[in-house]
Tab-separated table of C-alpha atoms in Angstrom:
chain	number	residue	atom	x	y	z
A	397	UNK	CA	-9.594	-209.055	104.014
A	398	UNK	CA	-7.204	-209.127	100.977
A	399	UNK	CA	-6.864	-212.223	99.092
A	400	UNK	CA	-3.378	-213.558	98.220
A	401	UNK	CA	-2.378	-211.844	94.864
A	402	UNK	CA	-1.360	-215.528	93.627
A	403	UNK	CA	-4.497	-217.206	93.604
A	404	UNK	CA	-5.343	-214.866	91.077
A	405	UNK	CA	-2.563	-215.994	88.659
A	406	UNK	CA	-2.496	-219.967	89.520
A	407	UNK	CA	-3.341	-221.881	86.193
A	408	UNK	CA	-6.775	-224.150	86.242
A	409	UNK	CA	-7.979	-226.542	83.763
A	410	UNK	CA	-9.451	-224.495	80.899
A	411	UNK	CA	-12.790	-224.384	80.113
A	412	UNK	CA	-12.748	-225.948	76.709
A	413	UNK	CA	-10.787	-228.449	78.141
A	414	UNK	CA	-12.949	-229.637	81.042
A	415	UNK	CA	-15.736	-229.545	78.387
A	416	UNK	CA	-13.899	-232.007	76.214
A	417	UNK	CA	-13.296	-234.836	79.748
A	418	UNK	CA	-16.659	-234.497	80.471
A	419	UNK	CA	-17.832	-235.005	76.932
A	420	UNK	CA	-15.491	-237.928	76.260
A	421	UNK	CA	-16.130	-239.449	79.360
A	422	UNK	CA	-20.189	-239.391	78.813
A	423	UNK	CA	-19.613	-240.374	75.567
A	424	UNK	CA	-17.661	-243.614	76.814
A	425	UNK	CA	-20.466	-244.392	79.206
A	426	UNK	CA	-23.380	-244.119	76.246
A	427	UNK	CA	-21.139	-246.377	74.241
A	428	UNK	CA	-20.908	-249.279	77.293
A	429	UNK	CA	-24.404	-248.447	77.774
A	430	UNK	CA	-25.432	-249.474	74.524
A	431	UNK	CA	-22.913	-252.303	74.544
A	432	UNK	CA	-24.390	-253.790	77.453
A	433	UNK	CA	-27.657	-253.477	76.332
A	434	UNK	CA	-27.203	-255.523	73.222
A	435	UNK	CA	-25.342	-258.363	74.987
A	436	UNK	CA	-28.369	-258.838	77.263
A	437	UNK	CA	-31.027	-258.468	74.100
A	438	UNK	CA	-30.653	-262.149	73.613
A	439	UNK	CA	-31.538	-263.872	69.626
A	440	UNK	CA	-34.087	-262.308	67.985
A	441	UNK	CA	-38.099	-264.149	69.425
A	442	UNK	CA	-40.776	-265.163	68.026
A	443	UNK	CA	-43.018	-262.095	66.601
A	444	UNK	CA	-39.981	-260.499	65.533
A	445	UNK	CA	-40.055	-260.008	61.923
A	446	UNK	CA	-36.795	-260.325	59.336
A	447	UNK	CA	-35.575	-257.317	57.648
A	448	UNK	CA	-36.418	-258.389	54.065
A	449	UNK	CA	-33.509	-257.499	52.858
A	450	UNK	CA	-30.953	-259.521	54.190
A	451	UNK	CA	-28.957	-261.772	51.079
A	452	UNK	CA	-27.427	-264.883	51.924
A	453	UNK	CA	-24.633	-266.185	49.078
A	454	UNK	CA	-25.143	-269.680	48.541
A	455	UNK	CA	-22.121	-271.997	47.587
A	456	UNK	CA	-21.937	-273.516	44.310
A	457	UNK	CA	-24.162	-276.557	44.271
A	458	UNK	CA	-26.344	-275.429	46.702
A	459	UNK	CA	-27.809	-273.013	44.826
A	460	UNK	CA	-31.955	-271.715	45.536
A	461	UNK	CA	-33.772	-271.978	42.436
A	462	UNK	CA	-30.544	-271.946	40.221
A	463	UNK	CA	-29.370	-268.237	41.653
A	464	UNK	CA	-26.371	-268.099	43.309
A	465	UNK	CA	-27.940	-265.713	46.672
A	466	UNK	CA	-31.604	-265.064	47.971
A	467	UNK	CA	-33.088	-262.416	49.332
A	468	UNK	CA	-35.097	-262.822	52.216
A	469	UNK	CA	-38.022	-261.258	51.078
A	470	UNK	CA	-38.094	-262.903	47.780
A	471	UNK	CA	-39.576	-265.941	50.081
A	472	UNK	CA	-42.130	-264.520	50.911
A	473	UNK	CA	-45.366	-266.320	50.705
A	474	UNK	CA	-43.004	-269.397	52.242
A	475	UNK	CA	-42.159	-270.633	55.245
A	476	UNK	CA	-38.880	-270.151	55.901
A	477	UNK	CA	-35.949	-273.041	58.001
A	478	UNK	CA	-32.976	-270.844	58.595
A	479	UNK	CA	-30.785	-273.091	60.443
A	480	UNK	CA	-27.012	-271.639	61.526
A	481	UNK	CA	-24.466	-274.180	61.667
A	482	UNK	CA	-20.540	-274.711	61.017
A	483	UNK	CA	-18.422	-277.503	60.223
A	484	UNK	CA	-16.536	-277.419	63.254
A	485	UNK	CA	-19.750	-277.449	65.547
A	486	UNK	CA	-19.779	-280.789	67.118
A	487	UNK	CA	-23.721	-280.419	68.092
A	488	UNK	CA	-24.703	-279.639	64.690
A	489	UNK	CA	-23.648	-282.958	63.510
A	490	UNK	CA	-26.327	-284.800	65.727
A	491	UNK	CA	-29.147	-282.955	63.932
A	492	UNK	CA	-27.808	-282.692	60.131
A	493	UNK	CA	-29.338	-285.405	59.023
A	494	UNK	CA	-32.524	-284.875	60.589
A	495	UNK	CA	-32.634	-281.553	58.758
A	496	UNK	CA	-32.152	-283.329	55.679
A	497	UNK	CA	-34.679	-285.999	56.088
A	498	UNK	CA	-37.451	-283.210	56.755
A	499	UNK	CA	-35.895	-281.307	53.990
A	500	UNK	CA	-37.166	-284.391	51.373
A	501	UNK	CA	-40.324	-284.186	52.894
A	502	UNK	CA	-41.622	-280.455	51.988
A	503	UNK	CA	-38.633	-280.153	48.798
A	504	UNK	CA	-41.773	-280.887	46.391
A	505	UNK	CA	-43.970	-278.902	47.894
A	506	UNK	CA	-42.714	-275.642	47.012
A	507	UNK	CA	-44.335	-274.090	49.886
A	508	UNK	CA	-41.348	-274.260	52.404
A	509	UNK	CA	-37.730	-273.278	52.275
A	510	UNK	CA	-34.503	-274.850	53.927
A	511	UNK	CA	-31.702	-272.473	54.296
A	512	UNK	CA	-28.268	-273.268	55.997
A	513	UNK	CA	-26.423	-270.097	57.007
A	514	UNK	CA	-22.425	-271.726	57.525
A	515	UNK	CA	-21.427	-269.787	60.360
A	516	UNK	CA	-17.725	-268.456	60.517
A	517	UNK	CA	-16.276	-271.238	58.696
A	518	UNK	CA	-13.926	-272.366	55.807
A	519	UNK	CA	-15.465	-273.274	52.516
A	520	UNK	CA	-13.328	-276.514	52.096
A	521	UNK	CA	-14.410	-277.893	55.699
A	522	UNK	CA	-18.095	-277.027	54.675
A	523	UNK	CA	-18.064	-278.602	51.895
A	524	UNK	CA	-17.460	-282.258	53.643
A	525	UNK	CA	-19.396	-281.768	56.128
A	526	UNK	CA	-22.574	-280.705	53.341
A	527	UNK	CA	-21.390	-283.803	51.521
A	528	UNK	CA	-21.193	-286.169	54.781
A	529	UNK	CA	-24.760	-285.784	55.874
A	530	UNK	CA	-25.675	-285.641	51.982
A	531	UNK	CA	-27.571	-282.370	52.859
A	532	UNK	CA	-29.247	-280.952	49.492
A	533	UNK	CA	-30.801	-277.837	50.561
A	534	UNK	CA	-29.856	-274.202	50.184
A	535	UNK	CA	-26.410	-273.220	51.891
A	536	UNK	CA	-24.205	-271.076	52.448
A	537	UNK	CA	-21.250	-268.865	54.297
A	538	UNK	CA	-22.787	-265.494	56.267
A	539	UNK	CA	-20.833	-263.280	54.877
A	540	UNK	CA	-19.100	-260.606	57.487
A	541	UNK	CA	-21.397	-262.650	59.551
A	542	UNK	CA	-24.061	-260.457	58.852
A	543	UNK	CA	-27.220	-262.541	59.430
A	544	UNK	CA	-25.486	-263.683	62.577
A	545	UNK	CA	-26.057	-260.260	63.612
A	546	UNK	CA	-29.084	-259.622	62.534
A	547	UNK	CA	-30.406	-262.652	64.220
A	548	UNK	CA	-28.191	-262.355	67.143
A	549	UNK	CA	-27.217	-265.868	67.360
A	550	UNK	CA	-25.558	-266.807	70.693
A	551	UNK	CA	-24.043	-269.908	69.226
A	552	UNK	CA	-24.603	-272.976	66.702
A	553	UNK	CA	-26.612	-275.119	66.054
A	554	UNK	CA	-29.497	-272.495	66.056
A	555	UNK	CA	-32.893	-272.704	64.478
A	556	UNK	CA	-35.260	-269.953	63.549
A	557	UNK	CA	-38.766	-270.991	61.404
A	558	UNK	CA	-40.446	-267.918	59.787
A	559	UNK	CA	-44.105	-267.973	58.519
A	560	UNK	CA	-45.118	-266.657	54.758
A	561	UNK	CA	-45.054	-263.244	56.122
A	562	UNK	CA	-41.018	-262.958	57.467
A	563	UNK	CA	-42.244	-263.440	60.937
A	564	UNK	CA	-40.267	-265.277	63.280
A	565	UNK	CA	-43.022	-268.109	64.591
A	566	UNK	CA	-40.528	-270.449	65.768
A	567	UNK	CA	-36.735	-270.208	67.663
A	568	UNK	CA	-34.348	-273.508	68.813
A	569	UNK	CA	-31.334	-272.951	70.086
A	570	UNK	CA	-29.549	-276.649	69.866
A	571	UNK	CA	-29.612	-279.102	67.988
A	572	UNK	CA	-33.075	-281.002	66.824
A	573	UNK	CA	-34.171	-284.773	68.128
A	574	UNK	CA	-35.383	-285.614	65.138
A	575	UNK	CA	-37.254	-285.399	61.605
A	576	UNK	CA	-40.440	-285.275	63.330
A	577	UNK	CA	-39.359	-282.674	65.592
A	578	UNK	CA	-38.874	-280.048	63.053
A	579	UNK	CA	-42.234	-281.502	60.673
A	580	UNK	CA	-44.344	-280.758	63.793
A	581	UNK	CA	-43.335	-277.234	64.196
A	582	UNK	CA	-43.362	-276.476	60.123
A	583	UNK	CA	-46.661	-277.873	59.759
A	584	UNK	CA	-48.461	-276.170	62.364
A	585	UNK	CA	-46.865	-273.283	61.119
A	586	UNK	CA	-48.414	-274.379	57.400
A	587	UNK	CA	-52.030	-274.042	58.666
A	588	UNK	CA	-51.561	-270.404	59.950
A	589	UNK	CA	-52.937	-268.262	56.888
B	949	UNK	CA	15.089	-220.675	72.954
B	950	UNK	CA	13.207	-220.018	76.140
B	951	UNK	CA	13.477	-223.127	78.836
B	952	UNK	CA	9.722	-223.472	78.055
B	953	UNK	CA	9.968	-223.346	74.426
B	954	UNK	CA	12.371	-226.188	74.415
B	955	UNK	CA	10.226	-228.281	76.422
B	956	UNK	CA	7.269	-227.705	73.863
B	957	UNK	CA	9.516	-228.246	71.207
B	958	UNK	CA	10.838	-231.510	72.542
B	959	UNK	CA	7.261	-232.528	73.379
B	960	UNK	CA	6.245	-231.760	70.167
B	961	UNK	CA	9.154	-233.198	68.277
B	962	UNK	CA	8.400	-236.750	70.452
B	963	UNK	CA	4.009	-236.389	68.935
B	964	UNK	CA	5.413	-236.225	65.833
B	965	UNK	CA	8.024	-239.438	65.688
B	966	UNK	CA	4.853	-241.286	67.395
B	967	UNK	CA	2.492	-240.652	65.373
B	968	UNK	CA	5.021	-241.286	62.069
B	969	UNK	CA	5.626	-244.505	63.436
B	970	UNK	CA	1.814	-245.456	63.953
B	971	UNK	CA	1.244	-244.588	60.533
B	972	UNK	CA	4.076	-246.377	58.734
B	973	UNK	CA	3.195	-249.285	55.807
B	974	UNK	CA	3.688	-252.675	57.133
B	975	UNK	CA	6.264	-254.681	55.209
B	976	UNK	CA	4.924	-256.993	53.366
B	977	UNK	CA	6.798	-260.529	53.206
B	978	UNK	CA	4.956	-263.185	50.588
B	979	UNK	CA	5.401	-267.133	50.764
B	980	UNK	CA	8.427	-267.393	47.227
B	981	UNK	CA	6.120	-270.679	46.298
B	982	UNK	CA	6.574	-274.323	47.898
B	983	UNK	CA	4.679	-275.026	51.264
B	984	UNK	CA	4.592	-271.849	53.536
B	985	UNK	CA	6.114	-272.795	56.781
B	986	UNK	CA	4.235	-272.339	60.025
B	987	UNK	CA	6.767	-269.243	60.839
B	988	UNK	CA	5.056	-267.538	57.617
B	989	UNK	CA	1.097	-269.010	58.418
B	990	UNK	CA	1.342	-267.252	61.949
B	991	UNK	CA	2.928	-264.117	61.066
B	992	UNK	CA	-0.400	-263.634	59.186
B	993	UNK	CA	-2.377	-265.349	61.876
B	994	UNK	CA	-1.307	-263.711	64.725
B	995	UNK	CA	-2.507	-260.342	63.004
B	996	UNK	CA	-6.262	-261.948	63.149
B	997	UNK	CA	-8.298	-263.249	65.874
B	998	UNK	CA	-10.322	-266.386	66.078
B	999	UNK	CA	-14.235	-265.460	64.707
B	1000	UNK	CA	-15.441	-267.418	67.285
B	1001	UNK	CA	-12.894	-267.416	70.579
B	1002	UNK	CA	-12.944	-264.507	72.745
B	1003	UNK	CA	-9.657	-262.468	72.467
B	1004	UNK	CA	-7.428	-265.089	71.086
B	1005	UNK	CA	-5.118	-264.535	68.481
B	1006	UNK	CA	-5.457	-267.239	65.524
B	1007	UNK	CA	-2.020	-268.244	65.987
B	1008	UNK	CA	-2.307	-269.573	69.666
B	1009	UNK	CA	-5.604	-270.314	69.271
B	1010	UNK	CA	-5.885	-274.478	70.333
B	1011	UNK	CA	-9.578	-274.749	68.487
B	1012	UNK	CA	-9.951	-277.179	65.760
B	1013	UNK	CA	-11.325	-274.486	64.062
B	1014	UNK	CA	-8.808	-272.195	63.992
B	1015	UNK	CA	-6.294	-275.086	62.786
B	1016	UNK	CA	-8.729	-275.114	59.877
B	1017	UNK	CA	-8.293	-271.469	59.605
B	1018	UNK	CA	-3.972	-271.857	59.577
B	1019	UNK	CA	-4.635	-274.647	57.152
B	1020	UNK	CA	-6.861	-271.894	54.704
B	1021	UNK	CA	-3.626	-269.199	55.687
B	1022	UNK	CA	-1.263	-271.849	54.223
B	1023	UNK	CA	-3.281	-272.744	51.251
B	1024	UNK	CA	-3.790	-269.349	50.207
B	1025	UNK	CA	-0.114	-268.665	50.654
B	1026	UNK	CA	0.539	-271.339	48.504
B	1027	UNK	CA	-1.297	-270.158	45.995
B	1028	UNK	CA	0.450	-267.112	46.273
B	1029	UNK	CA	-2.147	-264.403	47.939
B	1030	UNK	CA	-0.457	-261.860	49.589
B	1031	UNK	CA	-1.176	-260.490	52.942
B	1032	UNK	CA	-3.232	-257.823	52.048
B	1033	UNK	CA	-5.466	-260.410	50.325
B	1034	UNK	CA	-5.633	-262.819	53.140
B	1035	UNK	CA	-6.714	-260.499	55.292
B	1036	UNK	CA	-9.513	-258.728	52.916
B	1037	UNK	CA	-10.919	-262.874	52.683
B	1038	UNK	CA	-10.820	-263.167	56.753
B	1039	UNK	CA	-12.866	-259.533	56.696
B	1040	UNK	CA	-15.458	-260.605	53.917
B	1041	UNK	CA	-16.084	-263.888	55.344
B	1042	UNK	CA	-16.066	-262.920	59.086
B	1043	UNK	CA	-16.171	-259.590	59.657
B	1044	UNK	CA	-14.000	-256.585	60.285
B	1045	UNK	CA	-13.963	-258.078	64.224
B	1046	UNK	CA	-11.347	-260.844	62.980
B	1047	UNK	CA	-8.669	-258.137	62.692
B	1048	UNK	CA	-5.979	-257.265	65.959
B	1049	UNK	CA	-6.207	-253.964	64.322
B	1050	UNK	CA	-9.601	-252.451	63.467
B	1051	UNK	CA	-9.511	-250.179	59.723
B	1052	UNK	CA	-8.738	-246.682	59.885
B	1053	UNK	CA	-12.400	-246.001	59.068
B	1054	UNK	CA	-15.626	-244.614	60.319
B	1055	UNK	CA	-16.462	-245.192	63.887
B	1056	UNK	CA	-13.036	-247.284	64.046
B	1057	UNK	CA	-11.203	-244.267	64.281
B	1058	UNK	CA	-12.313	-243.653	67.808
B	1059	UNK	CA	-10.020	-246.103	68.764
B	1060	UNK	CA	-7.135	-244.804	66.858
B	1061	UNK	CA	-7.972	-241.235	67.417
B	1062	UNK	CA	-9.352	-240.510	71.235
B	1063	UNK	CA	-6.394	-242.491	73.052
B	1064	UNK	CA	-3.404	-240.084	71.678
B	1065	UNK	CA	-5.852	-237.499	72.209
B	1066	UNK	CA	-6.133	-238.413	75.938
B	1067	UNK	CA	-2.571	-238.435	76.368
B	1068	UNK	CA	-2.315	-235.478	74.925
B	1069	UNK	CA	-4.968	-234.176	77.116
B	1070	UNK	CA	-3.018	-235.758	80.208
B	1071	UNK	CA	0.832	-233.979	79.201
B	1072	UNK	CA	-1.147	-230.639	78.998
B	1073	UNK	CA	-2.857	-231.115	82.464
B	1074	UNK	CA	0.640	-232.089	83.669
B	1075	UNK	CA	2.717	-230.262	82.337
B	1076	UNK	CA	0.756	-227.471	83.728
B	1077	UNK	CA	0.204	-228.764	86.836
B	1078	UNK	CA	4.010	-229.162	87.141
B	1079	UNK	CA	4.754	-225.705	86.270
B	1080	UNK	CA	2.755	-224.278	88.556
B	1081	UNK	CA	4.410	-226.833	91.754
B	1082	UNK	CA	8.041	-225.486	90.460
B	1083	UNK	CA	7.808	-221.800	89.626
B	1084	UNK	CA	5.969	-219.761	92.343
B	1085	UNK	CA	3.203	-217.193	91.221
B	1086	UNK	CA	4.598	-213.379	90.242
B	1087	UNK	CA	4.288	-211.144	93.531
B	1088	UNK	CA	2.255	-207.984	92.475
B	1089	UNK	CA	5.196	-205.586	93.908
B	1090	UNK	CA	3.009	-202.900	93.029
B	1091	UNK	CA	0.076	-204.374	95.589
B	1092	UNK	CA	2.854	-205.089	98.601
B	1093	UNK	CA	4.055	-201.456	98.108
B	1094	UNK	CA	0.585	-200.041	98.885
B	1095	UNK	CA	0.022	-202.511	101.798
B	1096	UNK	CA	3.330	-201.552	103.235
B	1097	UNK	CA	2.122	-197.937	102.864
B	1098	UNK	CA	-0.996	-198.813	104.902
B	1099	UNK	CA	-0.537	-197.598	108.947
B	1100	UNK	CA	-2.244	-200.554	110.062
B	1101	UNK	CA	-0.053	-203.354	108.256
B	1102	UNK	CA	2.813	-201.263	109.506
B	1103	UNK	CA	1.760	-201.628	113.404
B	1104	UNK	CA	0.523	-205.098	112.885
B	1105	UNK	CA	4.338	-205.579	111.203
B	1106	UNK	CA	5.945	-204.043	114.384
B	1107	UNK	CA	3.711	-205.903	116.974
B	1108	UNK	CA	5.399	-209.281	115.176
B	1109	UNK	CA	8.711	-208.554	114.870
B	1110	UNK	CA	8.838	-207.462	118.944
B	1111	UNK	CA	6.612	-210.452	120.044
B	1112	UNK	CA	9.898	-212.693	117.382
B	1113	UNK	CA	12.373	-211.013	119.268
């Protein structure tokens, strides 16, 4: 049988071209894949440890030991309140205080820190609010919202206690009850070696 | 100029006006002092997105947050910060994620680079596609000859034009 001289001549999709669909279009999928996969990972859980070097920039006034940022693993040796929160955050208001008043309790001490990472917010609006709740402790804006990241925050208020090696021991997501609430956890946390 | 030509010169000539227009500088309009209106906040604020919405634009955003946000546009309009600055204090404090328009770096350009590439892709494939529907495939005159020639094509020709008649 003779084949029809112009199937021979009909144009197809080029080789390099088909490559280059196929590529894109597994590439895509990898790229939702991944995607996906990080929305389900949830915040970071308890046995995770902190990268050491994550900085937070402290506003003025709320310095850590007179510096104006602090390096995670400079606190090591400490345990470690980081506590996200904003000034628009409604739910963050109810545990403020609370935060402060446990705060006083350990400030002498010198074996715990109290750090407040201001999520996405404006410096001016921070500044009542820090002022407001007369909160004294370490604070300041996540920059790029880098820590946010790193500790995959769904939301604010959000609470994660480290022990004196960078190891998450402790996670709240919401706001705190009260003073007692949050001493519990730190000093259970203080008798670990 | 060959009717083919043309069309890949036209084609061509349209790439290039679209991608000089993608790449123009945006004007740049700064607040001349006094209290920038709300016209002048949300030209800058529709350009970013709320940090903490999903998909709104700051300037239609209903949050009290983002009116904090237009407040911070205004004061730092006032104080006479230009665009360009505005939007470099949004990206430091919030993240590149706060801009309608990711930078024109690193894996960003993805975004800016595979779509025209697709639609480039997609004219090819159909502008191919559409040739070959219009213009039929060259007959090998050559290959008919030499079938004509053969005795049995020739009877089999015959048989069909008596059974037609």
């Amino acid at each position: 049988m003779t084949e029809h001289p112009a199937s021979a001549s009909r144009p197809g999709v080029p080789l390099w071209a088909q490559i280059m669909i196929w590529s894109g279009l597994l590439g895509l999928l990898i790229m939702i894949g991944i995607g996906l996969a990080r929305a389900q990972q949830g915040t970071i859980q308890r046995g995770d440890r902190v990268p050491g070097n994550l900085t937070l920039s402290l506003y003025q006034g709320y310095e850590y030991n007179g510096q104006s940022q602090v390096r995670f693993d400079a606190l090591r040796g400490k345990v470690v309140l980081v506590n996200f929160w904003a000034s628009w955050c409604k739910p963050c208001e109810q545990e403020a205080a609370e935060l402060q008043q446990a705060w006083e309790s350990y400030q002498s001490s010198g074996q715990v820190v109290f750090l407040g990472v201001d999520y996405v917010d404006t410096e001016p609006e921070a500044r009542i609010y820090l002022k407001k709740f007369n909160i004294t402790f370490p604070n300041g804006p996540d920059l790029g919202t880098r820590l946010a990241q790193r500790f995959r925050i769904k939301g604010v208020p959000e609470t994660y206690i480290l022990d004196r090696n960078g190891v998450v021991q402790y996670v709240k997501v919401g706001p705190f009850q009260s003073a007692q609430e949050i001493q519990m956890i730190i000093d259970q946390i203080l008798l670990r070696p | 100029m060959t009717k083919r030509g043309f069309s890949i010169a036209v084609l061509l000539a349209i790439l290039l006006l679209g991608v000089l227009a993608f790449f123009q500088p945006r004007q740049v309009t700064l607040a001349q002092g006094g209290t920038p209106t709300d016209d002048e906040v949300n030209r800058i604020a529709r350009q970013l997105y709320c940090p903490v919405c999903e998909n709104t634009p700051l300037d239609v955003c209903p949050t009290e947050a983002c009116r904090q946000w237009r407040e911070l546009i205004r004061q730092m309009l006032a104080e006479g910060k230009s665009e360009a600055e505005i939007k470099q204090y949004f990206v430091e404090y919030y993240g590149a994620r706060v801009l309608s328009e990711p930078p024109r770096q690193g894996f960003n350009w993805i975004v800016y680079v595979l779509p025209p590439l697709m639609i480039l892709a997609g004219v090819v494939l159909l502008f191919r596609t559409l040739r070959s529907w219009v213009k039929p495939a060259a007959v090998d005159e050559q290959e008919v000859e030499q079938l004509s020639a053969d005795p049995l094509v020739r009877k089999l020709e015959e048989d069909l034009r008596r059974r037609e008649k």
